């Protein structure tokens, strides 16, 4: 449930990318989305995507791997 997302910020290859509310998917409308133009993707090699989320009251976070290699690093300042 994406209602717990308070802030979503996105960077692709160290460039900020605008984040829009809603997933854009009819079956799962909650979430966020971003449009990437061709300048965001190199002709070859890795792409660095950084997503900063401020979450509140979220029970679960899922990440879908969408590349040959997907590395996920999670950090948080929750004191518990």
Coordinates of C-alpha atoms in Angstrom, one line a residue, residues 15-80:
X15 CA 20.7 13.3 -12.4
X16 CA 17.4 14.2 -10.6
X17 CA 14.3 12.9 -12.3
X18 CA 10.8 14.2 -11.5
X19 CA 8.5 11.8 -9.6
X20 CA 4.8 11.8 -10.3
X21 CA 2.0 10.4 -8.1
X22 CA 0.2 7.2 -9.1
X23 CA 1.6 4.1 -10.7
X24 CA 0.1 4.6 -14.2
X25 CA -1.2 1.0 -14.0
X26 CA -4.9 0.3 -14.0
X27 CA -4.7 -2.8 -11.8
X28 CA -2.4 -1.1 -9.2
X29 CA -3.0 2.7 -9.3
X30 CA -1.2 3.6 -6.0
X31 CA 2.5 4.3 -6.0
X32 CA 4.7 6.7 -8.0
X33 CA 6.1 6.9 -11.5
X34 CA 8.8 8.7 -13.4
X35 CA 9.4 9.2 -17.1
X36 CA 13.0 8.7 -18.3
X37 CA 14.2 10.1 -21.6
X38 CA 17.0 8.7 -23.8
X39 CA 19.6 10.9 -22.1
X40 CA 19.1 9.0 -18.9
X41 CA 20.4 5.7 -20.4
X42 CA 23.9 5.1 -21.6
X43 CA 24.5 3.2 -24.8
X44 CA 26.1 0.4 -22.7
X45 CA 27.2 -0.3 -19.2
X46 CA 25.5 0.0 -15.8
X47 CA 22.7 2.5 -14.9
X48 CA 22.7 3.9 -11.4
X49 CA 19.2 4.5 -10.0
X50 CA 18.8 6.0 -6.5
X51 CA 15.4 6.2 -4.9
X52 CA 15.0 8.0 -1.6
X53 CA 11.7 7.3 0.2
X54 CA 10.3 8.7 3.4
X55 CA 8.0 6.0 4.7
X56 CA 5.4 6.2 7.5
X57 CA 3.2 3.2 8.6
X58 CA 4.5 0.9 5.9
X59 CA 4.4 -2.8 6.8
X60 CA 6.2 -4.0 3.7
X61 CA 8.5 -2.9 0.9
X62 CA 8.9 -4.9 -2.3
X63 CA 11.5 -4.4 -5.0
X64 CA 11.2 -6.0 -8.4
X65 CA 14.5 -6.8 -10.2
X66 CA 14.3 -5.5 -13.8
X67 CA 17.8 -6.0 -15.1
X68 CA 20.4 -8.7 -15.5
X69 CA 21.9 -7.6 -12.2
X70 CA 19.9 -5.6 -9.6
X71 CA 21.7 -4.5 -6.4
X72 CA 19.5 -3.1 -3.6
X73 CA 21.0 -1.3 -0.6
X74 CA 18.6 -0.2 2.1
X75 CA 19.5 2.3 4.8
X76 CA 17.3 3.8 7.4
X77 CA 17.4 6.0 10.5
X78 CA 14.6 4.2 12.4
X79 CA 16.0 3.9 16.0
X80 CA 14.3 0.6 16.8

